[in-house]
Backbone as a printed PyTorch tensor [residue, N CA C, xyz], in Angstrom:
tensor([[[  94.0900,  -40.7480, -194.0350],
         [  93.4630,  -40.5660, -192.5830],
         [  94.1560,  -39.0490, -192.5580]],

        [[  93.2480,  -38.2100, -192.5990],
         [  93.3620,  -36.1950, -192.3080],
         [  93.9790,  -36.1230, -190.9560]],

        [[  94.6290,  -35.5720, -190.6740],
         [  95.1540,  -34.8680, -189.4880],
         [  94.5810,  -33.3220, -189.2300]],

        [[  93.7000,  -33.6750, -188.2690],
         [  92.9710,  -32.8580, -188.0910],
         [  93.7370,  -31.5690, -187.2740]],

        [[  93.5380,  -30.0830, -187.4550],
         [  94.7350,  -29.1780, -186.7290],
         [  94.1050,  -29.1700, -185.0410]],

        [[  95.4330,  -29.0680, -184.1650],
         [  95.1910,  -29.0490, -183.1890],
         [  94.8970,  -27.5670, -182.4640]],

        [[  95.1470,  -26.8420, -182.7870],
         [  94.8950,  -25.1120, -182.7750],
         [  94.5990,  -24.7090, -183.6690]],

        [[  94.0680,  -23.5360, -183.8080],
         [  93.6510,  -22.5440, -184.5210],
         [  91.8070,  -22.3750, -184.6720]],

        [[  91.1460,  -21.7210, -184.9000],
         [  89.9010,  -21.7420, -185.7720],
         [  89.3390,  -22.5850, -186.1410]],

        [[  90.1200,  -23.6850, -186.8770],
         [  89.6960,  -25.1080, -187.2890],
         [  89.7350,  -26.0120, -186.5630]],

        [[  90.3650,  -25.8640, -185.2950],
         [  91.0420,  -26.4530, -184.5660],
         [  89.6370,  -27.8890, -184.1260]],

        [[  90.0570,  -28.9610, -183.5730],
         [  88.8520,  -29.9400, -182.8410],
         [  90.0380,  -30.5560, -182.0080]],

        [[  89.2460,  -30.8730, -180.6610],
         [  89.4430,  -30.7380, -179.7290],
         [  89.3600,  -32.8280, -179.8350]],

        [[  90.3450,  -33.9330, -179.4190],
         [  90.2760,  -35.1640, -178.8670],
         [  88.6160,  -35.6540, -179.0020]],

        [[  88.2040,  -35.0080, -177.5580],
         [  86.3240,  -35.5010, -177.6410],
         [  85.6970,  -35.0120, -178.8630]],

        [[  86.0170,  -33.9500, -178.8190],
         [  84.8200,  -33.7190, -179.8820],
         [  85.0060,  -34.2330, -181.0530]],

        [[  86.7740,  -34.8780, -181.5170],
         [  86.8390,  -35.7870, -182.8840],
         [  85.8210,  -36.8580, -182.8350]],

        [[  86.4400,  -37.3550, -181.3450],
         [  85.4640,  -38.9130, -181.2270],
         [  83.7590,  -38.8290, -181.4600]],

        [[  83.2530,  -37.7020, -181.0700],
         [  82.0890,  -37.4970, -181.6400],
         [  81.6540,  -37.3750, -183.3420]],

        [[  82.5320,  -36.4380, -183.4360],
         [  82.4920,  -36.6890, -185.0170],
         [  82.9510,  -37.7380, -185.5220]],

        [[  83.8640,  -38.3390, -185.6590],
         [  83.8240,  -39.9060, -185.9780],
         [  82.5610,  -40.8070, -185.7840]],

        [[  81.8640,  -40.6820, -184.9150],
         [  80.6400,  -41.5000, -184.3610],
         [  79.6670,  -40.8910, -185.2060]],

        [[  79.3370,  -39.8540, -185.5480],
         [  78.4280,  -39.1190, -186.5150],
         [  78.7630,  -39.7140, -187.6470]],

        [[  79.9100,  -40.2670, -187.9890],
         [  80.2220,  -40.1040, -189.7320],
         [  79.8080,  -42.0240, -189.7870]],

        [[  79.9040,  -42.5920, -188.7140],
         [  79.9510,  -44.1490, -188.8870],
         [  78.7260,  -44.8060, -188.4930]],

        [[  77.4110,  -43.8950, -188.2120],
         [  75.8840,  -44.4680, -187.8980],
         [  75.9440,  -44.7790, -188.9960]],

        [[  74.7010,  -45.5580, -189.6200],
         [  74.3760,  -45.5360, -190.4520],
         [  72.8380,  -44.9930, -190.7920]],

        [[  72.2030,  -44.4190, -189.0580],
         [  71.1050,  -44.3360, -189.3800],
         [  70.6850,  -42.8990, -189.3090]],

        [[  71.7010,  -42.1170, -189.3930],
         [  71.7450,  -40.3530, -189.4020],
         [  71.3520,  -40.2910, -191.0560]],

        [[  70.8590,  -39.2290, -191.2020],
         [  70.4960,  -38.8240, -192.8320],
         [  71.7030,  -37.9480, -192.9320]],

        [[  72.3350,  -38.2290, -194.2380],
         [  73.4590,  -37.2660, -194.8140],
         [  73.2070,  -35.5060, -193.8770]],

        [[  72.3050,  -35.1040, -194.4570],
         [  71.8830,  -33.8750, -193.8040],
         [  72.6440,  -33.4760, -192.2060]],

        [[  72.1050,  -34.3070, -191.5880],
         [  72.1150,  -34.4060, -189.8320],
         [  73.6670,  -34.5470, -190.1710]],

        [[  74.2250,  -35.8470, -190.5830],
         [  75.5440,  -35.5800, -190.5380],
         [  76.7910,  -34.6930, -191.3380]],

        [[  76.7110,  -34.0270, -192.1410],
         [  77.2870,  -32.8720, -192.5130],
         [  76.8890,  -31.7560, -191.8000]],

        [[  75.7010,  -31.4810, -190.8760],
         [  75.0820,  -30.3090, -190.1970],
         [  76.1570,  -30.5040, -189.0320]],

        [[  76.1670,  -31.9800, -188.7840],
         [  77.3320,  -31.6080, -187.2320],
         [  78.6910,  -31.8480, -187.4250]],

        [[  78.9830,  -31.8900, -188.6200],
         [  80.5430,  -31.6540, -189.0720],
         [  80.6670,  -30.5890, -189.0120]],

        [[  80.0160,  -29.7450, -189.3360],
         [  79.9090,  -28.3730, -189.8550],
         [  79.9400,  -27.6480, -188.5980]],

        [[  78.8540,  -27.8050, -187.3090],
         [  78.9450,  -27.4440, -186.0220],
         [  79.7880,  -27.6630, -185.1190]],

        [[  80.6270,  -29.1890, -185.5320],
         [  81.6170,  -29.1410, -184.6050],
         [  82.8700,  -28.5960, -185.1980]],

        [[  83.0970,  -28.4300, -186.5500],
         [  83.8990,  -27.8530, -186.5290],
         [  84.5010,  -26.0150, -186.9850]],

        [[  82.7230,  -25.7090, -186.6640],
         [  82.8280,  -24.2860, -186.4800],
         [  82.7760,  -23.6850, -187.3610]],

        [[  82.2730,  -24.4370, -188.5710],
         [  81.9910,  -24.1110, -190.1860],
         [  80.4960,  -23.3200, -190.5180]],

        [[  79.3820,  -23.0450, -188.9710],
         [  78.3150,  -22.5640, -189.7040],
         [  78.2560,  -21.1330, -190.3580]],

        [[  77.0610,  -20.9380, -191.3300],
         [  77.1830,  -19.3210, -190.9860],
         [  76.7310,  -18.3640, -190.4290]],

        [[  77.3740,  -18.5990, -189.1070],
         [  76.4690,  -17.7850, -188.1440],
         [  76.7020,  -16.3030, -188.1800]],

        [[  76.2030,  -15.1490, -187.1560],
         [  76.3520,  -13.8620, -187.3000],
         [  77.7050,  -13.4440, -187.2270]],

        [[  79.0790,  -14.3020, -186.3890],
         [  80.4400,  -13.8500, -186.0270],
         [  81.1800,  -14.1690, -187.1590]],

        [[  80.5770,  -15.0490, -187.9710],
         [  81.3830,  -15.6990, -188.8530],
         [  80.9990,  -15.5440, -190.7050]],

        [[  81.5110,  -15.4700, -191.1160],
         [  81.4170,  -15.6820, -193.0070],
         [  80.4390,  -14.9480, -193.0470]],

        [[  79.3570,  -14.0480, -192.8410],
         [  78.4610,  -13.3570, -193.0560],
         [  78.7230,  -12.0740, -192.6450]],

        [[  78.6400,  -11.2360, -193.3940],
         [  78.4110,   -9.5780, -192.8260],
         [  77.3820,   -9.1110, -193.1080]],

        [[  76.3070,   -9.7110, -193.7100],
         [  74.9430,   -9.1250, -193.9990],
         [  73.9900,   -9.7230, -193.0720]],

        [[  74.1700,  -10.4600, -191.9840],
         [  73.3330,  -10.9040, -190.7840],
         [  73.3080,   -9.6740, -190.0390]],

        [[  72.3990,   -9.6240, -188.7070],
         [  73.0330,   -9.0400, -188.1180],
         [  73.3070,  -10.0080, -186.7510]],

        [[  74.4030,   -9.0260, -186.4330],
         [  75.2460,  -10.1400, -184.9220],
         [  74.3520,  -10.0530, -183.7560]],

        [[  72.6380,   -9.7060, -183.2750],
         [  72.2240,   -9.7370, -182.7060],
         [  71.1420,  -10.9370, -182.7720]],

        [[  70.9900,  -11.6090, -181.5260],
         [  69.6310,  -12.9920, -181.7360],
         [  68.4170,  -12.4460, -182.0550]],

        [[  67.8300,  -12.7510, -182.9160],
         [  66.5230,  -12.1050, -183.3530],
         [  65.2930,  -12.4050, -182.4110]],

        [[  65.7760,  -13.6800, -181.9320],
         [  64.6790,  -14.3100, -180.7640],
         [  64.6550,  -13.0940, -179.5880]],

        [[  65.9930,  -13.0220, -179.0130],
         [  66.5910,  -12.2680, -177.3680],
         [  67.1750,  -10.8380, -177.4090]],

        [[  67.5840,  -10.8470, -178.5880],
         [  68.6610,   -9.5360, -178.7690],
         [  69.6200,   -9.5600, -178.7140]],

        [[  70.1760,  -10.5790, -177.3160],
         [  71.7310,  -10.7580, -177.0140],
         [  72.8560,  -11.2100, -178.3710]],

        [[  74.4270,  -10.6760, -178.2330],
         [  74.7820,  -10.6870, -179.0780],
         [  75.0470,  -12.6150, -179.5690]],

        [[  74.6210,  -12.9540, -180.4540],
         [  75.0190,  -14.5970, -180.9650],
         [  76.4250,  -14.8540, -180.9150]],

        [[  76.4320,  -16.4430, -180.4160],
         [  77.5420,  -16.9480, -180.7390],
         [  76.6210,  -18.7840, -181.1760]],

        [[  77.4300,  -19.5800, -181.1880],
         [  77.0650,  -21.1460, -181.6120],
         [  76.7590,  -21.7020, -180.1930]],

        [[  76.8690,  -21.5530, -178.7910],
         [  76.6500,  -21.8490, -177.7180],
         [  75.2510,  -21.2230, -177.0230]],

        [[  74.9070,  -19.6050, -177.5040],
         [  73.9040,  -19.1020, -176.9360],
         [  72.9000,  -19.6830, -178.0950]],

        [[  73.5030,  -19.6370, -179.3550],
         [  72.3370,  -20.4820, -180.5400],
         [  71.6840,  -21.6510, -180.2540]],

        [[  72.6850,  -22.3960, -179.5180],
         [  71.9500,  -23.8150, -179.5830],
         [  71.4750,  -24.0950, -177.9250]],

        [[  72.3530,  -23.4880, -177.1530],
         [  71.3940,  -23.6740, -175.7340],
         [  71.0630,  -22.7220, -175.0270]],

        [[  71.8170,  -21.5440, -175.2080],
         [  71.2780,  -20.3990, -173.7420],
         [  70.5570,  -19.8510, -174.2490]],

        [[  69.9990,  -19.5760, -175.6220],
         [  69.1700,  -18.2720, -175.9940],
         [  67.4610,  -19.0480, -175.3360]],

        [[  66.6250,  -18.3810, -175.2090],
         [  65.4730,  -19.0390, -174.7010],
         [  64.4790,  -20.1490, -175.4830]],

        [[  64.4190,  -19.9810, -176.8350],
         [  63.9420,  -21.2570, -177.0390],
         [  64.8420,  -22.6970, -176.7910]],

        [[  66.3260,  -22.8760, -177.4760],
         [  66.5550,  -23.6040, -177.0450],
         [  66.6710,  -23.8710, -175.4350]],

        [[  66.4230,  -23.4030, -174.5310],
         [  66.6730,  -23.4250, -173.0210],
         [  65.3600,  -24.8170, -172.7120]],

        [[  64.1990,  -23.6380, -174.0270],
         [  62.9690,  -24.2420, -173.5420],
         [  63.0470,  -25.9620, -173.7710]],

        [[  63.4620,  -25.7040, -175.0960],
         [  63.3780,  -27.2100, -175.9550],
         [  63.9160,  -28.5970, -175.1320]],

        [[  65.4110,  -27.7650, -174.2280],
         [  66.0720,  -28.9950, -173.9390],
         [  65.7960,  -29.2800, -172.6380]],

        [[  65.2280,  -28.1660, -171.8310],
         [  64.3020,  -28.8590, -170.8310],
         [  63.2670,  -29.9590, -170.9430]],

        [[  62.3530,  -29.4290, -172.1990],
         [  61.3950,  -30.1060, -171.8930],
         [  61.5510,  -31.1590, -172.9760]],

        [[  63.0790,  -31.9530, -173.2170],
         [  63.3190,  -32.9130, -174.1150],
         [  63.0830,  -34.1380, -172.8050]],

        [[  63.3750,  -35.1830, -173.5210],
         [  63.1320,  -36.4280, -172.8090],
         [  64.8350,  -37.6080, -173.3910]],

        [[  66.0040,  -37.2180, -172.5060],
         [  66.0700,  -37.0460, -170.8640],
         [  65.9990,  -35.4100, -170.9300]],

        [[  65.6390,  -34.8230, -169.7090],
         [  65.6030,  -32.9360, -169.8940],
         [  67.1060,  -32.3660, -169.2360]],

        [[  67.5430,  -31.4290, -170.0980],
         [  68.2820,  -30.9700, -169.8020],
         [  68.1250,  -29.2790, -169.0800]],

        [[  69.4350,  -29.2170, -168.5300],
         [  69.4530,  -28.0380, -167.8990],
         [  70.5440,  -27.2040, -168.3510]],

        [[  70.1300,  -26.0820, -169.3110],
         [  71.3480,  -25.7330, -170.2580],
         [  71.8870,  -24.6680, -168.9940]],

        [[  71.3000,  -24.2960, -168.2780],
         [  72.0330,  -23.1940, -167.6210],
         [  73.4490,  -24.0880, -166.9690]],

        [[  73.4270,  -25.3510, -166.4790],
         [  74.3090,  -25.6680, -166.1480],
         [  75.8950,  -26.3710, -167.0900]],

        [[  75.6100,  -26.0610, -168.6100],
         [  76.3830,  -26.2530, -169.4330],
         [  77.1880,  -25.2910, -169.2410]],

        [[  78.8000,  -25.5470, -170.1710],
         [  79.4880,  -24.5850, -170.0550],
         [  79.6470,  -23.2550, -171.0100]],

        [[  79.7130,  -22.0700, -170.4630],
         [  79.7850,  -21.0110, -171.9520],
         [  80.8840,  -20.8750, -172.0560]],

        [[  80.5610,  -20.6590, -173.7110],
         [  81.7250,  -20.9880, -174.6760],
         [  81.5740,  -19.7040, -175.7640]],

        [[  82.7240,  -19.4120, -175.9940],
         [  82.8500,  -18.2760, -177.0620],
         [  83.0580,  -18.2090, -178.4330]],

        [[  83.4380,  -19.7530, -178.3330],
         [  83.7710,  -19.9370, -180.0440],
         [  83.8420,  -21.3050, -180.2140]],

        [[  82.0150,  -21.9150, -180.8210],
         [  81.5170,  -23.3030, -180.9140],
         [  81.3660,  -23.8920, -179.7330]],

        [[  81.2080,  -25.1870, -179.8630],
         [  80.0200,  -25.7960, -178.7150],
         [  81.0480,  -27.2450, -178.5840]],

        [[  81.8930,  -26.9540, -179.0090],
         [  82.8950,  -28.2130, -178.5730],
         [  82.5640,  -28.7510, -177.0810]],

        [[  83.1920,  -28.0550, -176.1560],
         [  82.8890,  -28.1560, -174.9110],
         [  81.3220,  -28.8640, -174.4200]],

        [[  80.6570,  -28.2140, -174.9270],
         [  79.2950,  -28.5280, -174.4810],
         [  78.8880,  -29.9750, -175.4060]],

        [[  79.0580,  -29.8740, -176.3560],
         [  78.8760,  -31.3120, -176.9700],
         [  79.4320,  -32.2700, -176.4080]],

        [[  80.7030,  -32.1980, -176.0110],
         [  81.2040,  -33.3890, -174.8110],
         [  80.9850,  -33.6480, -173.6410]],

        [[  79.8100,  -32.4330, -173.3160],
         [  79.1830,  -32.5860, -171.6400],
         [  78.3340,  -33.2390, -172.1560]],

        [[  77.2890,  -33.2110, -173.2120],
         [  76.0930,  -33.7260, -173.3370],
         [  76.3890,  -34.9400, -173.8220]],

        [[  77.0120,  -35.5460, -174.5060],
         [  77.6170,  -36.6820, -175.6340],
         [  78.7150,  -37.8110, -175.3490]],

        [[  78.5960,  -38.1930, -173.3330],
         [  79.7370,  -38.8780, -173.2280],
         [  79.3520,  -39.9370, -174.2930]],

        [[  81.0280,  -40.7480, -173.5960],
         [  81.0080,  -42.0620, -175.2130],
         [  79.9220,  -43.2260, -174.6020]],

        [[  79.2760,  -43.2890, -173.5060],
         [  78.5350,  -44.0130, -173.3480],
         [  76.5330,  -43.7340, -174.0840]],

        [[  76.7940,  -42.6800, -174.4590],
         [  75.3340,  -42.3890, -174.8700],
         [  75.0650,  -42.7070, -175.9130]],

        [[  73.6690,  -43.7830, -175.8740],
         [  73.1310,  -44.3920, -176.0570],
         [  72.8770,  -44.2760, -177.9290]],

        [[  72.8390,  -44.7410, -179.0040],
         [  72.6860,  -44.0810, -180.0300],
         [  71.2810,  -43.4280, -180.4130]],

        [[  70.0480,  -44.0090, -180.0920],
         [  69.0020,  -43.3120, -180.0510],
         [  68.8280,  -41.8520, -179.8110]],

        [[  69.9730,  -41.6550, -178.2470],
         [  69.7050,  -40.4120, -177.8020],
         [  70.8460,  -39.4230, -178.5490]],

        [[  72.0910,  -40.5410, -178.8180],
         [  72.8570,  -39.8200, -179.7050],
         [  71.9220,  -38.7970, -180.7880]],

        [[  71.4010,  -39.5310, -181.8420],
         [  70.8990,  -39.1830, -182.5290],
         [  69.9490,  -38.0150, -182.5890]],

        [[  69.0580,  -38.3430, -181.5560],
         [  67.9870,  -37.6070, -180.8920],
         [  68.7270,  -35.7990, -180.7120]],

        [[  70.0610,  -35.7370, -180.2600],
         [  70.4960,  -34.6010, -179.8780],
         [  70.7970,  -34.2890, -181.2410]],

        [[  71.4950,  -34.7370, -182.3430],
         [  71.7960,  -34.0640, -183.1010],
         [  70.9150,  -33.8720, -184.3160]],

        [[  69.4070,  -34.4750, -184.3440],
         [  68.4830,  -34.2400, -184.7910],
         [  68.1920,  -32.8010, -184.2650]],

        [[  68.0440,  -32.9560, -182.8990],
         [  67.1030,  -31.6590, -182.3610],
         [  68.4230,  -30.2310, -182.7040]],

        [[  69.5630,  -30.9410, -182.4040],
         [  70.4090,  -29.5260, -182.8700],
         [  70.1790,  -29.2170, -184.0300]],

        [[  69.7220,  -29.9270, -184.9920],
         [  69.2930,  -29.1850, -186.5960],
         [  68.5330,  -28.4180, -186.7590]],

        [[  67.1060,  -29.1750, -185.9470],
         [  65.8120,  -28.1360, -185.4980],
         [  66.2540,  -27.2650, -185.2140]],

        [[  67.0220,  -27.0870, -184.1850],
         [  67.5420,  -25.5370, -183.6130],
         [  67.7550,  -24.8690, -184.4570]],

        [[  68.5430,  -25.4720, -185.4030],
         [  69.5890,  -24.1670, -186.4750],
         [  68.2410,  -23.7560, -187.5940]],

        [[  67.7160,  -25.0440, -187.7170],
         [  66.1590,  -24.6750, -188.7140],
         [  65.6520,  -23.4950, -188.2800]],

        [[  65.1410,  -23.5360, -186.6690],
         [  64.2710,  -22.6930, -186.4480],
         [  64.7790,  -21.1710, -186.1740]],

        [[  66.2000,  -21.4120, -185.8040],
         [  66.7110,  -19.7690, -185.8090],
         [  66.9800,  -18.9610, -186.8820]],

        [[  66.8390,  -20.0390, -187.9880],
         [  67.2760,  -19.3910, -189.2240],
         [  65.8220,  -18.7180, -189.6690]],

        [[  64.5830,  -19.4150, -189.5290],
         [  63.2140,  -19.2970, -189.6970],
         [  62.9720,  -18.0640, -189.3530]],

        [[  63.5970,  -17.8980, -187.7330],
         [  63.0670,  -16.9910, -187.2190],
         [  63.5700,  -15.2590, -187.6430]],

        [[  65.0240,  -15.5960, -188.3590],
         [  65.4450,  -14.8010, -188.7800],
         [  65.3050,  -14.1960, -189.9840]],

        [[  65.2240,  -15.4130, -190.9070],
         [  65.2150,  -14.8310, -192.5200],
         [  63.6850,  -15.0060, -193.0160]],

        [[  62.3960,  -16.1870, -191.6060],
         [  61.1580,  -16.0110, -193.0370],
         [  59.7800,  -15.3270, -191.9460]],

        [[  60.6110,  -15.1540, -190.7970],
         [  59.3480,  -14.8530, -189.5630],
         [  58.5640,  -15.3610, -189.3850]],

        [[  58.7730,  -16.4020, -188.9050],
         [  58.3640,  -17.8920, -188.6290],
         [  58.9270,  -18.1040, -187.6120]],

        [[  58.2300,  -18.1410, -186.4680],
         [  58.7720,  -18.4400, -184.6220],
         [  58.3930,  -19.8550, -184.4520]],

        [[  59.0940,  -20.9770, -184.0160],
         [  58.6990,  -21.8980, -183.6190],
         [  58.7330,  -21.8450, -182.0770]],

        [[  57.7410,  -23.2200, -181.2960],
         [  57.3740,  -23.0070, -180.4430],
         [  58.3870,  -24.8630, -179.4940]],

        [[  58.3330,  -25.2290, -178.4900],
         [  59.0900,  -26.0060, -178.3470],
         [  58.4800,  -27.4390, -178.4510]],

        [[  57.6050,  -27.1710, -178.5120],
         [  56.4510,  -28.5880, -179.2570],
         [  56.8180,  -29.0410, -180.4570]],

        [[  56.5300,  -27.8910, -181.3430],
         [  56.7270,  -27.8040, -182.3580],
         [  58.1440,  -28.5090, -182.7910]],

        [[  58.9600,  -27.9630, -182.5140],
         [  60.0930,  -28.5480, -182.7230],
         [  60.5760,  -30.1690, -182.4240]],

        [[  59.8700,  -30.0280, -181.0230],
         [  59.8270,  -31.9250, -180.7410],
         [  59.3360,  -32.8070, -181.6220]],

        [[  58.0860,  -32.2710, -182.2540],
         [  57.0160,  -33.2640, -182.6990],
         [  57.9790,  -33.3920, -184.4370]],

        [[  58.6420,  -31.9430, -185.2150],
         [  59.8010,  -32.2020, -185.9220],
         [  60.5040,  -33.0460, -185.9370]],

        [[  60.9160,  -32.8020, -184.3260],
         [  62.2040,  -34.3840, -184.2290],
         [  61.6540,  -35.4760, -184.3240]],

        [[  60.7890,  -35.6580, -183.5590],
         [  60.0100,  -37.3170, -183.6650],
         [  59.4630,  -37.5200, -185.0150]],

        [[  59.5700,  -36.2800, -186.1160],
         [  58.8600,  -36.7400, -187.1500],
         [  60.2420,  -37.5220, -188.0100]],

        [[  61.1410,  -36.8810, -187.7360],
         [  62.0580,  -37.4670, -188.6080],
         [  62.6100,  -38.5190, -188.3230]],

        [[  62.7770,  -38.7250, -187.2710],
         [  63.4370,  -39.9930, -186.3860],
         [  62.5660,  -40.7340, -186.9850]],

        [[  61.3390,  -40.7110, -186.7820],
         [  60.2460,  -42.2850, -187.0300],
         [  60.5110,  -42.1240, -188.8040]],

        [[  60.6190,  -41.1240, -189.3460],
         [  60.8730,  -41.3460, -190.6750],
         [  61.7690,  -41.6410, -191.3660]],

        [[  63.0640,  -41.6700, -190.3320],
         [  64.2690,  -42.2240, -190.8360],
         [  64.4590,  -43.6050, -190.4520]],

        [[  63.8640,  -44.0230, -189.4670],
         [  63.8140,  -45.4940, -188.7380],
         [  62.5650,  -46.3150, -189.9730]],

        [[  61.9220,  -45.5730, -190.3050],
         [  60.9060,  -46.4170, -191.1310],
         [  61.5130,  -46.7040, -192.5950]],

        [[  62.3890,  -45.4090, -192.9250],
         [  63.2180,  -46.0280, -194.2960],
         [  64.3960,  -47.3300, -193.5520]],

        [[  65.2610,  -46.8480, -192.9850],
         [  66.2320,  -48.0480, -192.4430],
         [  65.5310,  -49.3780, -192.3590]],

        [[  64.3430,  -49.7870, -191.8210],
         [  63.8920,  -51.1310, -191.8680],
         [  63.4000,  -51.4340, -192.9990]],

        [[  63.0100,  -50.4270, -193.6900],
         [  62.5590,  -50.8220, -195.2580],
         [  64.0410,  -51.4100, -196.2470]],

        [[  64.8330,  -50.7950, -196.0220],
         [  65.9140,  -51.4020, -196.8120],
         [  66.7910,  -52.2450, -196.1040]],

        [[  66.7860,  -52.8520, -195.0830],
         [  66.8670,  -53.8280, -194.3840],
         [  66.5620,  -55.3580, -195.0220]]])
C-alpha cells in the first residue's frame, strides 16, 4: 500500500482519495478514463499553469486565466455541459479552487453516487478535456450537445463491451 502525501503539490485529501480508490476498483471504466481521473485528482494534467511553458496561460474559449476548476467547471462550455446534463449541475454553486478540482469532485461525487452517474461524470470530464485540447490545438470547437452525444456513445460502447465479456 502506497501512502499518498497529505501536504504539497501532490497531496490528496481523504475524500478525494476515496474517489480515486473507487475509480481504480470499478471494472466498467476504460483504462483511458481511469488514468485521466487519476491525473486530474492528483493534479498532474498538463495544464497551462503546470508542466508546460509552451501553452498560453489564457483559456482559448473565454480568455480568462486557466486553472483546472475553470477548465472543467467554470468556463462557458463546461457550464453549459453540466447545466444541460442529466441530472443537471449548476456550476456557479461549486467551490472556486485555484489548485485542482478535489473539493469540486467531493461536492459532486458523494459516496452515495450510483455507479452509472459516477461513470458519466468521469467520462464527461474526459470529453471536456478532449474538447479543451481540440479548441486549443486543432481549432475545433465542440458544443454541449456534441459532448453529450460523445459521452453517451462511449458509455453505450463500453456497456456493450462489458456485456460481451460477461
